[in-house]
Tab-separated table of C-alpha atoms in Angstrom:
chain	number	residue	atom	x	y	z
W	303	ASP	CA	-21.152	-45.910	-44.152
W	304	GLY	CA	-19.658	-44.000	-47.067
W	305	GLY	CA	-16.050	-44.655	-47.880
W	306	ILE	CA	-13.400	-46.439	-49.872
W	307	THR	CA	-12.604	-50.098	-49.424
W	308	GLN	CA	-9.535	-51.913	-50.627
W	309	SER	CA	-9.036	-55.634	-50.626
W	310	PRO	CA	-7.227	-57.649	-49.647
W	311	LYS	CA	-5.352	-55.926	-46.825
W	312	TYR	CA	-2.302	-58.146	-47.318
W	313	LEU	CA	-1.368	-59.921	-50.535
W	314	PHE	CA	1.472	-62.264	-51.329
W	315	ARG	CA	2.539	-63.044	-54.861
W	316	LYS	CA	5.146	-65.202	-56.460
W	317	GLU	CA	7.492	-63.638	-58.963
W	318	GLY	CA	6.122	-63.783	-62.497
W	319	GLN	CA	2.460	-63.698	-61.461
W	320	ASN	CA	-0.034	-60.959	-62.187
W	321	VAL	CA	-2.205	-59.825	-59.292
W	322	THR	CA	-5.238	-57.538	-59.105
W	323	LEU	CA	-5.938	-55.146	-56.235
W	324	SER	CA	-9.518	-54.127	-55.620
W	325	CYS	CA	-10.749	-50.584	-54.904
W	326	GLU	CA	-14.404	-49.738	-54.391
W	327	GLN	CA	-16.016	-46.449	-53.320
W	328	ASN	CA	-19.592	-45.469	-52.477
W	329	LEU	CA	-18.931	-41.735	-52.205
W	330	ASN	CA	-20.335	-41.099	-55.685
W	331	HIS	CA	-16.962	-39.658	-56.714
W	332	ASP	CA	-16.106	-39.426	-60.398
W	333	ALA	CA	-12.319	-39.369	-59.967
W	334	MET	CA	-10.230	-42.231	-58.637
W	335	TYR	CA	-6.484	-42.658	-58.159
W	336	TRP	CA	-3.885	-45.323	-57.435
W	337	TYR	CA	-0.700	-44.542	-55.509
W	338	ARG	CA	2.269	-46.551	-54.453
W	339	GLN	CA	4.007	-45.809	-51.133
W	340	ASP	CA	7.525	-47.024	-50.346
W	341	PRO	CA	9.514	-46.217	-47.199
W	342	GLY	CA	11.169	-42.825	-47.575
W	343	GLN	CA	9.515	-42.224	-50.976
W	344	GLY	CA	6.194	-40.643	-50.175
W	345	LEU	CA	3.208	-41.319	-52.443
W	346	ARG	CA	3.741	-41.747	-56.162
W	347	LEU	CA	0.862	-41.683	-58.631
W	348	ILE	CA	0.422	-44.809	-60.760
W	349	TYR	CA	-2.841	-44.187	-62.653
W	350	TYR	CA	-5.864	-41.963	-62.312
W	351	SER	CA	-9.309	-41.804	-63.813
W	352	GLN	CA	-11.545	-38.743	-64.073
W	353	ILE	CA	-14.541	-40.573	-65.499
W	354	VAL	CA	-15.821	-44.046	-66.344
W	355	ASN	CA	-14.069	-45.739	-69.279
W	356	ASP	CA	-11.208	-43.234	-69.225
W	357	PHE	CA	-7.898	-43.208	-67.347
W	358	GLN	CA	-4.448	-41.650	-67.588
W	359	LYS	CA	-0.958	-42.747	-66.655
W	360	GLY	CA	0.642	-41.221	-63.612
W	361	ASP	CA	4.326	-40.910	-62.859
W	362	ILE	CA	5.126	-44.610	-62.486
W	363	ALA	CA	2.634	-46.510	-64.701
W	364	GLU	CA	5.098	-49.027	-66.156
W	365	GLY	CA	4.240	-52.583	-65.121
W	366	TYR	CA	0.699	-51.672	-64.017
W	367	SER	CA	-2.704	-51.663	-65.710
W	368	VAL	CA	-6.147	-50.430	-64.681
W	369	SER	CA	-9.743	-50.457	-65.845
W	370	ARG	CA	-12.684	-48.209	-65.025
W	371	GLU	CA	-15.835	-49.971	-66.189
W	372	LYS	CA	-17.959	-48.745	-63.267
W	373	LYS	CA	-17.962	-45.466	-61.384
W	374	GLU	CA	-17.564	-47.289	-58.070
W	375	SER	CA	-14.647	-49.511	-59.006
W	376	PHE	CA	-11.057	-48.943	-60.112
W	377	PRO	CA	-9.042	-52.190	-59.954
W	378	LEU	CA	-5.265	-52.155	-60.340
W	379	THR	CA	-3.349	-55.051	-61.882
W	380	VAL	CA	0.302	-55.421	-60.978
W	381	THR	CA	1.849	-57.331	-63.843
W	382	SER	CA	4.951	-59.474	-63.969
W	383	ALA	CA	6.613	-56.613	-65.866
W	384	GLN	CA	6.733	-54.522	-62.690
W	385	LYS	CA	10.312	-54.986	-61.518
W	386	ASN	CA	9.877	-54.106	-57.860
W	387	PRO	CA	6.217	-54.594	-56.927
W	388	THR	CA	6.579	-55.023	-53.143
W	389	ALA	CA	4.964	-51.888	-51.685
W	390	PHE	CA	1.934	-50.390	-49.959
W	391	TYR	CA	-0.766	-49.530	-52.514
W	392	LEU	CA	-3.307	-46.801	-51.834
W	393	CYS	CA	-6.485	-46.009	-53.703
W	394	ALA	CA	-8.145	-42.600	-53.448
W	395	SER	CA	-11.164	-40.819	-54.860
W	396	SER	CA	-12.402	-37.260	-55.172
W	397	ILE	CA	-15.183	-35.158	-56.604
W	398	SER	CA	-14.441	-34.283	-60.208
W	399	GLY	CA	-12.376	-31.091	-60.296
W	400	LYS	CA	-11.358	-31.476	-56.634
W	401	ALA	CA	-8.134	-33.452	-56.878
W	402	ASN	CA	-6.868	-31.463	-53.897
W	403	GLU	CA	-9.488	-33.121	-51.644
W	404	GLN	CA	-8.812	-36.799	-52.072
W	405	PHE	CA	-10.120	-39.466	-49.727
W	406	PHE	CA	-7.962	-42.533	-49.271
W	407	GLY	CA	-8.719	-46.184	-48.706
W	408	PRO	CA	-6.958	-48.279	-46.046
W	409	GLY	CA	-4.372	-49.666	-48.451
W	410	THR	CA	-3.143	-53.074	-49.620
W	411	ARG	CA	0.325	-54.306	-48.726
W	412	LEU	CA	1.706	-56.419	-51.562
W	413	THR	CA	4.695	-58.643	-50.976
W	414	VAL	CA	6.413	-60.541	-53.751
W	415	LEU	CA	8.008	-63.753	-52.560
P	1175	GLN	CA	15.628	-30.331	-57.228
P	1176	LYS	CA	12.475	-32.244	-56.309
P	1177	GLU	CA	9.186	-30.380	-56.641
P	1178	VAL	CA	8.351	-30.899	-52.951
P	1179	GLU	CA	10.894	-31.414	-50.177
P	1180	GLN	CA	9.983	-32.643	-46.718
P	1181	ASP	CA	12.344	-33.695	-43.958
P	1182	PRO	CA	11.394	-37.335	-43.226
P	1183	GLY	CA	12.521	-37.110	-39.586
P	1184	PRO	CA	11.750	-38.960	-37.414
P	1185	LEU	CA	10.736	-36.341	-34.862
P	1186	SER	CA	10.129	-37.218	-31.212
P	1187	VAL	CA	8.632	-34.710	-28.746
P	1188	PRO	CA	7.177	-34.813	-25.228
P	1189	GLU	CA	3.438	-34.526	-24.711
P	1190	GLY	CA	2.289	-30.917	-24.655
P	1191	ALA	CA	5.061	-29.647	-26.949
P	1192	ILE	CA	4.446	-27.399	-29.932
P	1193	VAL	CA	5.337	-29.248	-33.118
P	1194	SER	CA	6.386	-27.572	-36.357
P	1195	LEU	CA	6.362	-29.547	-39.607
P	1196	ASN	CA	7.579	-27.979	-42.822
P	1197	CYS	CA	7.767	-28.452	-46.572
P	1198	THR	CA	9.444	-26.457	-49.300
P	1199	TYR	CA	8.567	-26.503	-52.968
P	1200	SER	CA	9.948	-25.281	-56.254
P	1201	ASN	CA	6.885	-25.025	-58.515
P	1202	SER	CA	5.500	-21.490	-58.273
P	1203	ALA	CA	2.267	-22.680	-59.930
P	1204	PHE	CA	1.205	-24.544	-56.775
P	1205	GLN	CA	-1.826	-22.862	-55.242
P	1206	TYR	CA	-3.444	-25.576	-53.104
P	1207	PHE	CA	-1.609	-26.889	-50.076
P	1208	MET	CA	-2.719	-29.878	-48.051
P	1209	TRP	CA	-1.577	-31.742	-44.963
P	1210	TYR	CA	-2.440	-35.400	-44.580
P	1211	ARG	CA	-2.060	-37.507	-41.438
P	1212	GLN	CA	-1.294	-41.192	-41.809
P	1213	TYR	CA	-1.382	-43.634	-38.921
P	1214	SER	CA	0.742	-46.747	-39.167
P	1215	ARG	CA	-0.528	-49.224	-41.797
P	1216	LYS	CA	-3.520	-47.003	-42.624
P	1217	GLY	CA	-4.459	-44.733	-45.502
P	1218	PRO	CA	-3.780	-40.978	-45.227
P	1219	GLU	CA	-6.572	-38.668	-44.063
P	1220	LEU	CA	-6.901	-35.031	-45.067
P	1221	LEU	CA	-6.092	-32.843	-42.062
P	1222	MET	CA	-5.829	-29.295	-43.376
P	1223	TYR	CA	-6.329	-27.624	-46.744
P	1224	THR	CA	-5.199	-24.089	-47.620
P	1225	TYR	CA	-5.554	-22.080	-50.773
P	1226	SER	CA	-2.768	-19.637	-51.694
P	1227	SER	CA	-0.962	-17.755	-48.917
P	1228	GLY	CA	-2.004	-17.194	-45.341
P	1229	ASN	CA	-2.926	-19.091	-42.201
P	1230	LYS	CA	-5.694	-21.513	-41.392
P	1231	GLU	CA	-6.516	-22.734	-37.911
P	1232	ASP	CA	-8.506	-25.792	-36.845
P	1233	GLY	CA	-8.418	-26.568	-33.158
P	1234	ARG	CA	-4.844	-27.388	-32.170
P	1235	PHE	CA	-3.669	-27.335	-35.787
P	1236	THR	CA	-2.513	-24.303	-37.782
P	1237	ALA	CA	-1.421	-24.410	-41.412
P	1238	GLN	CA	0.696	-21.589	-42.837
P	1239	VAL	CA	1.629	-20.894	-46.438
P	1240	ASP	CA	4.322	-18.441	-47.510
P	1241	LYS	CA	4.271	-18.427	-51.295
P	1242	SER	CA	7.025	-15.816	-51.548
P	1243	SER	CA	9.394	-18.228	-49.813
P	1244	LYS	CA	7.754	-21.369	-51.255
P	1245	TYR	CA	7.428	-22.719	-47.730
P	1246	ILE	CA	4.519	-24.281	-45.876
P	1247	SER	CA	4.177	-25.277	-42.234
P	1248	LEU	CA	1.876	-27.228	-39.988
P	1249	PHE	CA	1.887	-26.370	-36.278
P	1250	ILE	CA	0.430	-28.671	-33.651
P	1251	ARG	CA	-0.187	-27.091	-30.240
P	1252	ASP	CA	-0.435	-29.085	-27.023
P	1253	SER	CA	0.620	-32.234	-28.843
P	1254	GLN	CA	-0.919	-35.511	-27.693
P	1255	PRO	CA	0.237	-39.126	-28.010
P	1256	SER	CA	-2.684	-39.618	-30.408
P	1257	ASP	CA	-0.943	-37.165	-32.778
P	1258	SER	CA	1.801	-39.753	-33.321
P	1259	ALA	CA	1.646	-40.455	-37.043
P	1260	THR	CA	3.307	-39.639	-40.332
P	1261	TYR	CA	2.408	-36.212	-41.712
P	1262	LEU	CA	2.535	-35.683	-45.467
P	1263	CYS	CA	2.339	-32.369	-47.239
P	1264	ALA	CA	0.750	-32.283	-50.699
P	1265	MET	CA	0.309	-29.583	-53.301
P	1266	SER	CA	-1.456	-29.002	-56.572
P	1267	ALA	CA	-1.392	-26.289	-59.179
P	1268	LEU	CA	-5.041	-25.706	-59.972
P	1269	GLY	CA	-6.979	-27.742	-57.420
P	1270	GLY	CA	-9.091	-29.167	-60.174
P	1271	SER	CA	-7.884	-31.888	-62.396
P	1272	GLU	CA	-4.253	-31.260	-61.529
P	1273	LYS	CA	-2.677	-34.176	-59.721
P	1274	LEU	CA	-1.257	-33.886	-56.217
P	1275	VAL	CA	2.479	-33.857	-55.551
P	1276	PHE	CA	3.365	-35.291	-52.152
P	1277	GLY	CA	6.279	-34.801	-49.814
P	1278	LYS	CA	7.962	-37.898	-48.418
P	1279	GLY	CA	6.245	-37.582	-45.044
P	1280	MET	CA	7.562	-36.803	-41.542
P	1281	LYS	CA	7.141	-39.432	-38.834
P	1282	LEU	CA	6.143	-37.809	-35.528
P	1283	THR	CA	6.119	-39.507	-32.125
P	1284	VAL	CA	4.605	-37.727	-29.117
P	1285	ASN	CA	5.796	-39.320	-25.888
P	1286	PRO	CA	3.504	-39.315	-22.832
């Protein structure tokens, strides 16, 4: 089955710890995206990548980092610098040049204890 | 003024009702207009996609874009309990490398 997988589904972290969220796709898409979703806030773009070994900051990149070493993978690290990391994190991908047709993964809910 | 405004609801309707969901926007450069459906604790799925002004119909769903008023709508006919979800509008300027701007999402409940 083609699609996007995110793991884990639920993640708990202590304050001051870094944590990495996984996103993998087998759709052969060049572009990948990370969003954060908070109640009443909609989706906000954290980082996006149009091609391997290249990525750009979105609207709320502070406290996050990403890498894009493989086409299929776009992991997101939530660092201890992120002041309010508890949220639902969504990864998406699209064909290059088709940002308007993004396919989303199932999401990871991160809770900071 | 935010780029995209969407009433977050919630909206509750009886089964079989016609549902109207709306978004307004301020950026006249937006040309691509999308509606995503998101079930609870799941990722959003693309429901409808419209370019520029006009209507698009897909089964019980109709998307309308009025660029002169900067207003888009999603109509759901003969609503079903399975339509209960959060509906997010999204827009982009070029449809290519331009990023999407999302509304906050409207939570819809269809009661049997």
